[in-house]
Amino acid sequence: IGTSKNAVMNQIWTALITILLLKVMKATAKFGWHLSNLVAFIRLNIFVKIELQKWLDKPFENHEKPPAKSLQGVLFPDFYKK
């Protein structure tokens, strides 16, 4: 949140990229989303761990929850096995 030319340009580019990503998500979804509804639902669920494409296609169905603990990217997996 700045007022310099560079800060404003960064904010404009960030907004354009965000809108582009949202429109791609809307286009690939099987559910008939309105862009404003999609933005609102994404905002509510931004930190929820879900499979995005399944949620976009069928937002009001219960989906399987992902595994609680993932070892992806862990350098020493044996350390966590107890």
XYZ file of N, CA and C in Angstrom:
246
model
N 0.863 -1.158 0.000
C 0.000 0.000 0.000
C 0.909 1.221 0.000
N 1.336 1.567 -1.142
C 2.204 2.725 -1.274
C 1.657 3.682 -2.311
N 2.309 4.808 -2.421
C 1.846 5.818 -3.370
C 2.881 6.150 -4.436
N 4.044 5.524 -4.336
C 5.051 5.778 -5.369
C 4.604 5.125 -6.682
N 5.215 5.544 -7.756
C 4.852 5.007 -9.068
C 5.031 3.487 -9.094
N 6.136 2.995 -8.538
C 6.407 1.561 -8.531
C 5.370 0.808 -7.699
N 5.006 1.343 -6.530
C 4.025 0.687 -5.669
C 2.659 0.613 -6.348
N 2.266 1.681 -6.993
C 0.971 1.704 -7.684
C 0.973 0.720 -8.847
N 2.059 0.658 -9.592
C 2.161 -0.294 -10.700
C 2.082 -1.733 -10.188
N 2.753 -2.018 -9.063
C 2.682 -3.358 -8.467
C 1.250 -3.702 -8.068
N 0.536 -2.755 -7.503
C -0.852 -2.993 -7.100
C -1.751 -3.226 -8.306
N -1.530 -2.482 -9.371
C -2.323 -2.662 -10.587
C -2.059 -4.030 -11.192
N -0.795 -4.418 -11.308
C -0.460 -5.727 -11.864
C -1.011 -6.859 -11.007
N -0.933 -6.709 -9.693
C -1.469 -7.732 -8.788
C -2.974 -7.877 -8.988
N -3.682 -6.764 -9.109
C -5.130 -6.809 -9.321
C -5.466 -7.454 -10.660
N -4.728 -7.127 -11.708
C -4.984 -7.704 -13.033
C -4.738 -9.211 -13.040
N -3.661 -9.647 -12.416
C -3.350 -11.084 -12.353
C -4.415 -11.813 -11.544
N -4.868 -11.207 -10.453
C -5.895 -11.824 -9.622
C -7.195 -11.997 -10.405
N -7.619 -10.971 -11.113
C -8.843 -11.061 -11.916
C -8.688 -12.116 -13.006
N -7.524 -12.174 -13.635
C -7.280 -13.179 -14.668
C -7.400 -14.584 -14.091
N -6.785 -14.839 -12.940
C -6.868 -16.160 -12.307
C -8.307 -16.508 -11.930
N -9.047 -15.543 -11.407
C -10.442 -15.791 -11.047
C -11.284 -16.110 -12.284
N -11.032 -15.428 -13.380
C -11.786 -15.700 -14.603
C -11.446 -17.068 -15.187
N -10.185 -17.489 -15.055
C -9.807 -18.839 -15.497
C -10.505 -19.880 -14.634
N -10.535 -19.653 -13.313
C -11.224 -20.580 -12.417
C -12.708 -20.650 -12.760
N -13.315 -19.520 -13.035
C -14.736 -19.471 -13.395
C -14.981 -20.229 -14.697
N -14.091 -20.078 -15.656
C -14.257 -20.724 -16.959
C -14.091 -22.237 -16.877
N -13.231 -22.720 -15.980
C -12.991 -24.159 -15.898
C -13.995 -24.867 -14.993
N -14.747 -24.123 -14.199
C -15.695 -24.735 -13.265
C -16.943 -25.212 -13.998
N -17.480 -26.344 -13.563
C -18.719 -26.867 -14.132
C -19.931 -26.172 -13.523
N -19.782 -25.635 -12.330
C -20.854 -24.904 -11.658
C -20.968 -23.519 -12.289
N -22.164 -22.993 -12.416
C -22.363 -21.691 -13.054
C -22.110 -20.529 -12.105
N -20.846 -20.246 -11.840
C -20.485 -19.180 -10.924
C -20.692 -17.810 -11.555
N -21.132 -16.854 -10.744
C -21.012 -15.444 -11.088
C -19.696 -14.989 -10.472
N -18.990 -14.116 -11.128
C -17.662 -13.721 -10.658
C -17.705 -13.156 -9.236
N -18.715 -12.355 -8.935
C -18.807 -11.774 -7.586
C -19.029 -12.855 -6.529
N -19.843 -13.874 -6.842
C -20.062 -14.969 -5.888
C -18.796 -15.794 -5.704
N -18.089 -16.040 -6.791
C -16.835 -16.790 -6.705
C -15.830 -16.060 -5.830
N -15.714 -14.763 -6.011
C -14.799 -13.960 -5.191
C -15.191 -14.044 -3.723
N -16.473 -13.941 -3.430
C -16.938 -14.004 -2.040
C -16.655 -15.365 -1.418
N -16.928 -16.442 -2.158
C -16.684 -17.781 -1.625
C -15.199 -18.062 -1.460
N -14.385 -17.599 -2.389
C -12.927 -17.762 -2.255
C -12.447 -17.006 -1.021
N -12.946 -15.808 -0.813
C -12.548 -15.015 0.347
C -12.890 -15.732 1.649
N -14.052 -16.385 1.693
C -14.464 -17.104 2.900
C -13.649 -18.377 3.134
N -13.202 -18.989 2.048
C -12.532 -20.285 2.150
C -11.052 -20.228 1.797
N -10.448 -19.079 1.897
C -9.081 -18.905 1.403
C -8.072 -19.790 2.128
N -8.287 -20.062 3.408
C -7.330 -20.865 4.165
C -7.837 -22.271 4.452
N -8.887 -22.693 3.765
C -9.419 -24.039 3.946
C -8.700 -24.960 2.968
N -8.254 -26.103 3.468
C -7.533 -27.050 2.634
C -8.537 -27.916 1.883
N -8.697 -27.657 0.588
C -9.652 -28.382 -0.245
C -9.022 -28.653 -1.607
N -9.641 -29.583 -2.344
C -9.249 -29.763 -3.738
C -10.027 -28.731 -4.539
N -9.325 -27.770 -5.062
C -9.953 -26.597 -5.649
C -10.888 -26.933 -6.802
N -10.469 -27.786 -7.731
C -11.314 -28.068 -8.894
C -12.599 -28.773 -8.480
N -12.515 -29.710 -7.536
C -13.732 -30.375 -7.061
C -14.663 -29.377 -6.404
N -14.107 -28.473 -5.624
C -14.921 -27.471 -4.947
C -15.549 -26.503 -5.946
N -14.795 -26.123 -6.975
C -15.343 -25.227 -7.993
C -16.493 -25.876 -8.759
N -16.372 -27.186 -9.017
C -17.399 -27.898 -9.770
C -18.656 -28.145 -8.943
N -18.477 -28.525 -7.678
C -19.609 -28.854 -6.798
C -19.391 -28.208 -5.431
N -19.652 -26.914 -5.309
C -19.314 -26.189 -4.085
C -20.172 -26.544 -2.877
N -21.363 -27.084 -3.082
C -22.262 -27.311 -1.959
C -22.342 -28.773 -1.539
N -21.431 -29.603 -2.039
C -21.380 -30.994 -1.635
C -20.257 -31.186 -0.637
N -20.415 -32.190 0.217
C -19.341 -32.527 1.154
C -18.277 -33.314 0.400
N -17.059 -32.840 0.494
C -15.936 -33.508 -0.157
C -15.073 -34.154 0.904
N -14.321 -35.168 0.462
C -13.380 -35.798 1.384
C -12.352 -34.775 1.824
N -12.044 -34.805 3.107
C -11.023 -33.895 3.609
C -9.652 -34.455 3.263
N -8.701 -33.599 2.941
C -7.348 -34.090 2.660
C -6.717 -34.650 3.931
N -5.670 -35.453 3.791
C -5.023 -36.005 4.981
C -4.590 -34.905 5.939
N -4.703 -35.191 7.220
C -4.396 -34.187 8.238
C -2.920 -33.816 8.246
N -2.057 -34.789 8.008
C -0.630 -34.514 8.085
C 0.045 -35.001 6.814
N 0.737 -34.125 6.169
C 1.430 -34.464 4.938
C 2.927 -34.300 5.159
N 3.694 -35.212 4.607
C 5.145 -35.133 4.751
C 5.801 -34.577 3.498
N 5.023 -33.984 2.631
C 5.574 -33.413 1.410
C 6.532 -32.282 1.746
N 7.712 -32.346 1.223
C 8.691 -31.299 1.433
C 9.465 -31.415 2.734
N 9.245 -32.487 3.499
C 9.948 -32.662 4.767
C 11.302 -33.305 4.484
N 12.343 -32.731 5.037
C 13.691 -33.237 4.775
C 13.993 -34.525 5.537
N 13.481 -34.639 6.758
C 13.787 -35.799 7.589
C 12.485 -36.473 8.012
N 11.861 -37.285 7.121
C 10.559 -37.862 7.447
C 10.615 -38.838 8.635
N 11.738 -39.521 8.851
C 11.838 -40.458 9.969
C 11.722 -39.748 11.301
N 12.098 -38.493 11.355
C 12.025 -37.722 12.594
C 10.579 -37.567 13.057
N 9.638 -37.487 12.089
C 8.237 -37.233 12.414
C 7.466 -38.518 12.701
N 8.026 -39.685 12.399
C 7.350 -40.959 12.650
C 7.575 -41.357 14.096
N 6.547 -41.223 14.900
C 6.649 -41.596 16.312
C 5.423 -42.316 16.755
